[in-house]
Coordinates of C-alpha atoms in Angstrom, one line a residue:
M95 CA -77.3 65.1 86.9
P96 CA -77.1 61.3 86.1
E97 CA -79.3 60.2 83.2
P98 CA -82.8 59.4 84.7
A99 CA -83.9 55.9 85.2
V100 CA -86.2 54.6 82.3
P101 CA -89.0 52.0 83.0
P102 CA -89.3 48.8 80.7
T103 CA -92.2 50.4 79.1
P104 CA -91.7 52.8 76.0
P105 CA -92.2 56.4 76.6
V106 CA -95.0 58.3 74.8
R107 CA -94.6 61.5 72.9
L108 CA -96.1 64.7 74.4
S109 CA -97.7 65.4 71.1
A110 CA -99.6 62.1 71.2
L111 CA -101.0 63.2 74.5
L112 CA -102.0 66.6 73.2
A113 CA -103.7 64.9 70.3
R114 CA -106.2 63.3 72.6
E115 CA -109.4 65.0 72.1
D116 CA -111.0 63.5 75.2
L117 CA -108.5 65.2 77.5
G118 CA -108.6 68.6 75.9
L119 CA -105.0 69.5 76.9
R120 CA -103.6 72.7 75.5
Q121 CA -99.9 73.7 75.4
V122 CA -99.7 77.4 76.5
A123 CA -96.0 78.0 76.9
G124 CA -92.6 76.2 76.3
P125 CA -91.0 74.8 73.2
D126 CA -93.1 73.0 70.7
D127 CA -90.8 70.0 70.4
P128 CA -92.3 66.9 68.6
D129 CA -89.7 64.6 70.1
R130 CA -90.5 65.5 73.7
V131 CA -91.4 62.2 75.5
V132 CA -93.1 61.5 78.8
H133 CA -92.1 58.4 80.8
W134 CA -94.6 58.7 83.6
V135 CA -97.0 60.9 85.4
H136 CA -96.6 62.5 88.9
T137 CA -99.0 64.7 90.8
S138 CA -97.6 67.0 93.5
E139 CA -98.6 70.2 95.2
M140 CA -95.1 70.7 96.7
A141 CA -93.5 74.1 96.4
D142 CA -90.3 72.2 95.6
P143 CA -91.0 68.9 93.9
F144 CA -87.4 68.3 93.0
P145 CA -86.8 65.6 95.8
Y146 CA -89.8 63.6 94.5
L147 CA -89.0 63.5 90.8
L148 CA -87.0 60.9 89.0
G149 CA -86.9 62.5 85.6
G150 CA -89.2 62.3 82.5
E151 CA -92.3 63.0 84.3
L152 CA -95.3 65.0 83.3
L153 CA -95.8 66.8 86.6
L154 CA -99.5 67.7 87.4
S155 CA -100.3 70.5 89.8
A156 CA -103.4 72.6 90.5
G157 CA -101.5 75.4 92.0
V158 CA -102.4 74.8 95.5
H159 CA -98.8 75.4 96.6
I160 CA -98.7 79.0 95.1
P161 CA -98.9 81.8 97.6
Q162 CA -101.3 84.7 97.1
D163 CA -98.6 87.2 96.8
A164 CA -96.2 85.0 94.7
G165 CA -94.2 87.0 92.3
P166 CA -92.0 86.1 89.3
G167 CA -89.2 84.9 91.4
Y168 CA -91.4 82.2 93.0
F169 CA -92.4 80.8 89.6
D170 CA -88.9 81.0 88.4
D171 CA -87.6 79.0 91.3
Y172 CA -90.4 76.5 90.9
V173 CA -89.9 75.8 87.2
S174 CA -86.1 75.7 87.4
R175 CA -86.3 72.9 90.0
I176 CA -88.7 70.9 87.9
V177 CA -86.1 71.3 84.9
A178 CA -83.2 70.4 87.2
A179 CA -85.0 67.2 88.1
G180 CA -85.4 66.3 84.5
G181 CA -89.2 66.8 84.3
A182 CA -90.6 66.5 80.8
A183 CA -93.5 68.9 81.1
L184 CA -95.9 70.7 83.5
G185 CA -99.6 70.2 83.5
F186 CA -101.5 73.1 85.2
G187 CA -105.2 72.4 86.3
V188 CA -107.3 75.5 86.1
A189 CA -109.8 74.1 88.7
P190 CA -110.6 74.4 91.5
V191 CA -108.0 76.9 92.8
H192 CA -107.1 78.9 89.7
D193 CA -109.3 80.1 86.9
T194 CA -106.5 80.6 84.4
V195 CA -102.8 79.6 84.1
P196 CA -100.8 82.4 85.8
D197 CA -98.9 84.5 83.4
A198 CA -95.8 84.5 85.5
L199 CA -95.9 80.6 85.4
A200 CA -96.2 80.7 81.6
A201 CA -93.3 83.2 81.4
A202 CA -91.0 81.1 83.6
C203 CA -91.8 77.9 81.6
A204 CA -90.9 79.8 78.3
R205 CA -87.6 81.0 79.8
H206 CA -86.6 77.5 81.1
R207 CA -88.0 75.8 77.9
L208 CA -90.4 73.6 79.9
P209 CA -93.6 72.5 78.0
L210 CA -96.6 74.0 79.9
L211 CA -100.0 72.3 79.5
E212 CA -103.5 73.7 80.5
V213 CA -105.6 71.0 82.0
P214 CA -109.4 72.0 81.5
P215 CA -111.8 71.7 84.5
R216 CA -113.5 68.7 83.0
T217 CA -110.4 66.6 82.8
T218 CA -109.0 65.0 86.0
F219 CA -105.5 64.3 86.8
S220 CA -106.3 60.6 87.1
G221 CA -107.8 60.7 83.6
V222 CA -104.5 62.2 82.3
A223 CA -102.4 59.6 84.0
R224 CA -104.7 56.9 82.6
A225 CA -104.3 58.2 79.1
V226 CA -100.6 58.1 79.4
W227 CA -100.6 54.5 80.6
Q228 CA -102.9 53.6 77.8
L229 CA -100.6 55.2 75.2
M230 CA -97.7 53.4 76.9
A231 CA -99.4 50.0 76.7
R232 CA -100.1 50.5 73.0
A233 CA -96.6 51.5 72.4
R234 CA -95.4 48.5 74.2
L235 CA -97.6 46.1 72.3
A236 CA -96.5 47.7 69.0
E237 CA -92.8 47.4 70.0
L238 CA -93.1 43.8 71.0
R239 CA -94.8 43.0 67.7
R240 CA -92.0 44.9 65.8
V241 CA -89.3 43.0 67.8
A242 CA -90.9 39.6 67.2
D243 CA -91.4 40.3 63.5
A244 CA -87.7 41.4 63.3
Q245 CA -86.6 38.2 65.0
Q246 CA -88.6 36.1 62.5
H247 CA -87.2 37.8 59.5
L248 CA -83.6 37.8 60.8
A249 CA -83.9 34.0 61.5
S250 CA -85.2 33.5 58.0
A251 CA -82.4 35.6 56.6
A252 CA -79.8 33.4 58.4
S253 CA -81.1 30.4 56.5
R254 CA -80.6 31.9 53.1
P255 CA -77.6 31.0 50.8
D256 CA -76.0 34.3 51.7
P257 CA -76.7 34.4 55.4
V258 CA -74.3 37.1 56.6
P259 CA -75.1 39.7 54.1
S260 CA -78.9 38.8 54.4
V261 CA -78.8 39.2 58.2
L262 CA -77.0 42.5 57.8
R263 CA -79.4 43.7 55.2
Q264 CA -82.4 42.8 57.4
L265 CA -81.0 44.5 60.5
A266 CA -80.2 47.6 58.6
R267 CA -83.8 47.8 57.2
R268 CA -85.3 47.2 60.7
L269 CA -83.1 49.9 62.3
A270 CA -83.3 52.2 59.4
G271 CA -79.6 52.5 59.4
W272 CA -76.2 50.9 58.6
A273 CA -75.0 47.4 59.8
V274 CA -71.5 46.3 59.4
L275 CA -69.5 43.1 60.2
Y276 CA -65.9 43.6 61.3
G277 CA -63.4 40.8 61.2
P278 CA -60.8 39.9 63.9
D279 CA -58.2 42.3 62.4
G280 CA -60.8 45.2 62.3
A281 CA -61.3 44.9 58.6
R282 CA -64.9 45.4 57.2
L283 CA -66.1 42.1 56.0
A284 CA -69.7 43.0 54.9
A285 CA -72.1 45.9 55.3
A286 CA -75.7 46.8 54.4
G287 CA -77.9 49.8 54.5
R288 CA -77.2 53.6 54.1
E289 CA -73.4 54.0 54.6
P290 CA -72.7 57.0 56.9
A291 CA -70.2 59.7 56.6
A292 CA -66.5 59.1 57.2
E293 CA -66.6 60.6 60.7
A294 CA -69.3 58.0 61.8
R295 CA -67.6 55.1 60.2
A296 CA -64.4 55.9 61.9
A297 CA -66.1 56.4 65.3
L298 CA -68.0 53.1 64.8
A299 CA -64.8 51.2 63.9
A300 CA -63.1 52.6 67.0
L301 CA -66.1 51.5 69.1
A302 CA -65.8 48.0 67.7
G303 CA -62.3 47.9 68.9
V304 CA -63.6 48.5 72.5
V305 CA -65.6 45.3 72.5
R306 CA -63.1 43.1 70.5
P307 CA -61.8 40.5 73.0
A308 CA -58.2 41.7 72.9
G309 CA -57.6 41.5 76.7
E310 CA -59.2 38.2 77.4
A311 CA -56.0 36.3 76.9
A312 CA -54.6 38.3 79.9
G313 CA -57.6 37.4 82.0
R314 CA -59.5 40.8 81.6
P315 CA -62.6 40.1 79.8
G316 CA -63.8 43.0 77.9
P317 CA -67.4 44.5 77.4
T318 CA -69.7 42.6 75.1
S319 CA -71.3 45.8 73.8
A320 CA -70.6 49.5 73.6
A321 CA -72.6 52.6 72.6
D322 CA -71.9 56.2 71.4
T323 CA -73.3 59.1 69.5
T324 CA -71.5 60.9 66.7
A325 CA -72.7 63.3 64.0
G326 CA -76.3 62.8 65.1
L327 CA -76.1 59.0 64.7
H328 CA -76.5 56.4 67.4
L329 CA -73.6 54.0 67.3
A330 CA -73.6 50.5 68.9
A331 CA -70.9 47.6 68.7
Y332 CA -71.6 44.1 69.8
A333 CA -68.8 41.4 70.3
L334 CA -70.0 38.2 68.6
G335 CA -70.2 35.3 71.1
A336 CA -67.9 32.9 69.2
G337 CA -64.9 34.6 70.8
H338 CA -62.9 34.9 67.5
G339 CA -62.9 38.7 67.4
F340 CA -65.8 39.3 65.0
V341 CA -67.8 42.4 66.0
L342 CA -71.2 43.7 64.7
G343 CA -71.5 47.4 64.3
V344 CA -74.7 49.5 64.0
A345 CA -75.2 53.2 63.1
A346 CA -78.8 54.5 63.1
P347 CA -80.4 57.9 63.3
A348 CA -82.7 56.9 66.1
R349 CA -82.6 54.4 69.1
D350 CA -86.0 53.1 69.8
P351 CA -86.6 50.8 73.0
G352 CA -86.5 47.6 70.9
D353 CA -83.6 48.3 68.8
H354 CA -81.2 46.9 71.3
T355 CA -83.0 43.6 71.4
I356 CA -83.2 43.4 67.6
A357 CA -79.4 44.1 67.3
S358 CA -78.7 41.5 69.9
V359 CA -80.7 38.9 68.0
A360 CA -78.7 39.7 64.9
A361 CA -75.4 39.4 67.0
V362 CA -76.5 35.9 68.2
L363 CA -77.2 34.8 64.7
L364 CA -74.0 36.1 63.3
S365 CA -72.1 34.5 66.2
L366 CA -73.5 31.1 65.0
L367 CA -72.6 31.9 61.4
T368 CA -69.0 32.9 62.1
G369 CA -68.2 30.7 64.9
E370 CA -66.8 27.2 65.1
Q371 CA -68.7 24.5 66.9
H372 CA -67.0 22.8 69.8
G373 CA -67.8 20.4 72.5
G374 CA -68.8 16.7 72.7
S375 CA -70.6 16.7 69.6
G376 CA -67.7 18.1 67.6
A377 CA -65.4 15.6 69.2
A378 CA -67.7 12.7 68.2
R379 CA -67.8 14.0 64.6
S380 CA -64.0 14.3 64.6
A381 CA -63.6 10.6 65.8
A382 CA -66.2 9.5 63.1
L383 CA -64.1 11.2 60.5
V384 CA -60.8 9.6 61.6
R385 CA -62.3 6.2 61.7
L386 CA -63.8 6.5 58.3
L387 CA -60.4 7.6 57.0
L388 CA -58.8 4.6 58.6
G389 CA -61.1 2.3 56.9
A390 CA -63.9 1.6 59.4
P391 CA -67.3 0.8 57.7
P392 CA -70.1 3.4 58.0
E393 CA -72.2 1.1 60.2
E394 CA -69.5 1.1 62.8
V395 CA -69.1 4.8 62.7
A396 CA -72.6 5.8 62.7
P397 CA -73.3 5.2 66.4
L398 CA -70.9 8.1 67.1
L399 CA -73.3 10.3 65.2
G400 CA -76.5 9.2 66.7
D401 CA -78.9 6.3 66.5
G402 CA -81.6 5.5 64.0
E403 CA -81.9 6.1 60.2
W404 CA -80.6 9.2 58.3
V405 CA -81.6 11.0 55.2
V406 CA -79.2 12.7 52.8
V407 CA -80.1 16.2 51.5
H408 CA -78.5 17.8 48.3
A409 CA -79.1 21.5 48.1
R410 CA -78.3 24.2 45.6
P411 CA -78.7 27.9 46.1
D412 CA -81.1 29.8 43.8
T413 CA -78.3 32.3 43.1
D414 CA -75.5 31.9 40.6
G415 CA -72.3 30.3 41.8
P416 CA -71.5 27.7 44.3
P417 CA -72.4 28.2 48.0
D418 CA -69.7 29.6 50.3
P419 CA -68.8 27.7 53.6
V420 CA -70.8 30.0 55.7
A421 CA -73.9 29.6 53.7
A422 CA -73.4 25.9 53.8
S423 CA -73.0 26.0 57.6
A424 CA -76.3 28.2 57.9
L425 CA -78.0 25.6 55.8
G426 CA -77.0 22.9 58.1
A427 CA -78.2 24.8 61.0
A428 CA -81.5 25.4 59.5
L429 CA -81.9 21.6 58.8
G430 CA -80.7 20.8 62.3
S431 CA -77.5 19.1 61.4
A432 CA -73.7 19.9 61.5
L433 CA -72.8 17.1 59.2
V434 CA -72.3 19.4 56.1
D435 CA -70.3 19.0 53.0
P436 CA -70.0 22.2 50.8
A437 CA -67.8 20.8 48.1
G438 CA -68.9 21.2 44.6
D439 CA -72.0 22.9 43.2
A440 CA -74.3 21.3 45.7
V441 CA -74.2 21.2 49.5
R442 CA -74.8 17.7 51.1
V443 CA -76.1 17.3 54.5
L444 CA -76.6 14.2 56.6
V445 CA -79.8 14.7 58.6
P446 CA -81.3 12.4 61.3
A447 CA -84.5 10.9 59.7
G448 CA -86.5 12.2 62.7
R449 CA -85.9 15.8 61.5
V450 CA -88.1 16.3 58.5
P451 CA -86.6 18.8 56.1
A452 CA -88.8 21.6 55.0
P453 CA -88.4 24.0 52.1
L454 CA -86.0 26.8 52.8
P455 CA -86.0 30.3 51.1
G456 CA -83.3 30.6 48.5
W457 CA -82.5 26.9 48.3
T458 CA -83.6 24.0 46.1
L459 CA -83.5 20.7 48.0
G460 CA -83.4 17.0 47.0
V461 CA -84.1 14.6 49.9
S462 CA -83.3 10.8 49.9
A463 CA -85.4 8.1 51.5
P464 CA -84.4 7.2 55.3
A465 CA -81.4 4.9 55.1
A466 CA -79.3 2.9 57.5
P467 CA -75.6 3.7 57.5
A468 CA -74.8 0.8 55.1
D469 CA -77.1 2.4 52.6
W470 CA -75.8 5.9 52.8
A471 CA -74.2 5.7 49.4
A472 CA -77.5 4.7 47.7
A473 CA -79.3 7.5 49.6
D474 CA -76.6 10.1 48.4
T475 CA -77.6 9.0 44.8
Q476 CA -81.3 9.3 45.6
A477 CA -80.8 12.8 46.9
A478 CA -78.7 13.8 43.9
R479 CA -81.5 12.7 41.5
A480 CA -84.2 14.3 43.5
L481 CA -82.2 17.6 43.4
S482 CA -82.0 17.3 39.6
R483 CA -85.7 16.7 39.3
A484 CA -86.5 19.5 41.8
R485 CA -84.4 22.0 39.7
A486 CA -85.9 20.8 36.5
T487 CA -89.4 21.2 37.8
R488 CA -88.7 24.4 39.8
T489 CA -89.9 22.7 43.0
P490 CA -88.3 24.1 46.2
L491 CA -88.0 20.5 47.8
L492 CA -88.5 17.1 46.3
R493 CA -88.3 13.8 48.2
H494 CA -87.3 10.3 46.9
A495 CA -90.3 8.2 48.0
P496 CA -90.0 4.5 47.1
R497 CA -93.1 2.6 46.9
P498 CA -94.2 -1.0 46.0
A499 CA -94.6 -1.5 42.3
L500 CA -95.1 -4.3 39.7
A501 CA -91.2 -4.3 39.3
D502 CA -90.9 -5.6 42.8
L503 CA -92.5 -8.8 41.6
V504 CA -89.3 -9.6 39.5
P505 CA -86.5 -11.2 41.6
P506 CA -83.7 -8.6 42.0
G507 CA -81.1 -10.9 40.6
E508 CA -83.0 -11.5 37.4
A509 CA -84.0 -7.9 37.1
A510 CA -80.3 -6.7 37.5
A511 CA -79.1 -9.2 35.0
H512 CA -81.8 -8.1 32.5
A513 CA -80.7 -4.4 33.1
R514 CA -77.1 -5.2 32.4
V515 CA -77.7 -6.9 29.1
L516 CA -80.4 -4.5 27.9
L517 CA -78.2 -1.4 28.7
A518 CA -74.8 -2.7 27.9
P519 CA -74.4 -0.5 24.8
V520 CA -74.7 2.7 26.7
T521 CA -73.3 1.9 30.2
A522 CA -69.8 2.2 29.0
H523 CA -70.6 6.0 28.6
P524 CA -71.8 7.4 32.1
A525 CA -72.9 10.8 30.6
L526 CA -75.2 8.9 28.1
T527 CA -76.6 6.7 31.0
E528 CA -77.4 9.6 33.2
T529 CA -78.9 11.7 30.4
L530 CA -81.2 8.9 29.4
R531 CA -82.1 8.4 33.1
T532 CA -82.9 12.0 33.6
W533 CA -84.7 12.5 30.2
L534 CA -87.0 9.5 31.0
S535 CA -87.6 10.7 34.6
L536 CA -88.7 14.1 33.1
H537 CA -91.1 12.5 30.5
G538 CA -88.8 13.5 27.6
S539 CA -88.6 17.2 28.2
W540 CA -85.5 18.5 26.6
D541 CA -85.5 21.8 28.4
R542 CA -85.9 20.5 31.9
T543 CA -83.4 17.8 31.3
A544 CA -80.9 20.4 30.2
V545 CA -81.6 22.4 33.4
A546 CA -81.2 19.2 35.6
L547 CA -77.9 18.3 33.9
S548 CA -76.6 21.9 33.5
V549 CA -76.0 21.3 29.8
H550 CA -77.3 22.8 26.6
R551 CA -80.7 21.4 25.3
N552 CA -78.9 20.5 22.0
T553 CA -76.4 18.4 24.0
V554 CA -79.3 16.6 25.5
R555 CA -80.8 15.8 22.0
Q556 CA -77.6 14.5 20.8
R557 CA -76.9 12.3 23.7
V558 CA -80.6 10.9 23.6
A559 CA -80.2 10.2 19.8
R560 CA -76.9 8.5 20.6
C561 CA -78.6 6.2 23.0
A562 CA -81.3 5.3 20.6
S563 CA -78.8 4.5 18.1
L564 CA -76.7 2.4 20.4
L565 CA -79.7 0.5 21.7
G566 CA -81.2 0.0 18.3
T567 CA -84.7 1.1 19.5
D568 CA -87.3 3.7 19.2
L569 CA -87.5 6.0 22.3
D570 CA -90.7 7.4 21.2
D571 CA -92.4 4.0 22.0
P572 CA -93.9 4.1 25.5
D573 CA -93.3 0.4 25.9
V574 CA -89.6 0.9 25.2
R575 CA -89.5 3.8 27.6
M576 CA -91.0 1.8 30.3
E577 CA -88.6 -1.1 29.9
L578 CA -85.6 1.1 29.8
W579 CA -86.8 2.9 32.9
F580 CA -87.3 -0.4 34.6
A581 CA -83.8 -1.4 33.7
L582 CA -82.2 1.9 34.6
R583 CA -83.6 1.7 38.1
R584 CA -81.9 -1.8 38.5
L585 CA -78.4 -0.7 37.7

């Protein structure tokens, strides 16, 4: 027999139906299987219901078809045909034809391992069917909620500094199994969850080879997913859509209706994280890079990237160590931009000003004010300073927000000249200048300045003391601090 068709609604456990006190159903024969499920309900008084069953039914009958002289052979044939059709269980109504369940029917159900339920006189067959549909609707709603919650958490995991391991951990948790990412050469790149035995691992690796796009070059596109069962585990492999040979593998002890959807969402996210971006936007970015390398000014290159102003975002992961390229790419995707520079301790992202960056789990962000292409260099400095302040104050996201102030009343030329003269003793030492700027911006906090500059607090004290000595002034005086801050903002 082929595998019976399954409707889009989840099946319900027979035990859940038996637990309904309003129905009063009682199992009188057959195996007590807690995993037995019912896909639908069908009522029939045919002596041979086989042609009318699809499989997975709870078949309801009042025994109208049973002849008065029926013997054990009749019941054995009847039950065997139900089992051959894939019936899940038999419900026998004890009214109005029969007062009790025939003993020969119970014996046949026991021989063929078909659960037999007694339907009491007060329970109608339509009431049993309605109860099944109600349980299915509840199961369907619960499954939809589970899938939606999993999608949200997988998307959040993809925006973390370690996106690929985070997505695999979240997937393994949702499926209560093991999730693994295979590279184009079949090597295991990352995995999460409870690792299965060697037999299951080998079977899953072989299943990944089935969906890996080896034959596409010869014009034979292979399957995008495959499933198998080994050592009591359900295995599944998904070819990632980027077409570079990456494969997602999953091993789980059960396969619920929504598991395939959840795994497919993870496969889409991993495709974005492991794939390269192509198309017109990629060509435009390539052209912009070439023109910049050949000496074109930013204002001429910017139209290739889009119109309007931009903001510069500097980001650092909350974990130790610099971000890897995949994490930087995931950050750019979360911010809505492919213009990402992962070099150094911080990731720099150029984002259209219309896309307002929001805090992201696992990252600390510094955001510049909107700037035209000619001012991108200044915006880069703003974002770097905003990130330093954000890390020092343990704020997930900090924006540079210029506003009119009393300092704007001084002509810019005169303000810049005053700043150069006042700060001349320290400007020859960039480390001193940046330390003084950060220390003043953090209201003289030694610890937060040390965090912002990634140096020891004693180094901050020494540098600030050196600044005070070179400037010949008292940095505890608020008027001095105000004047120095004014000058530093004009450099």
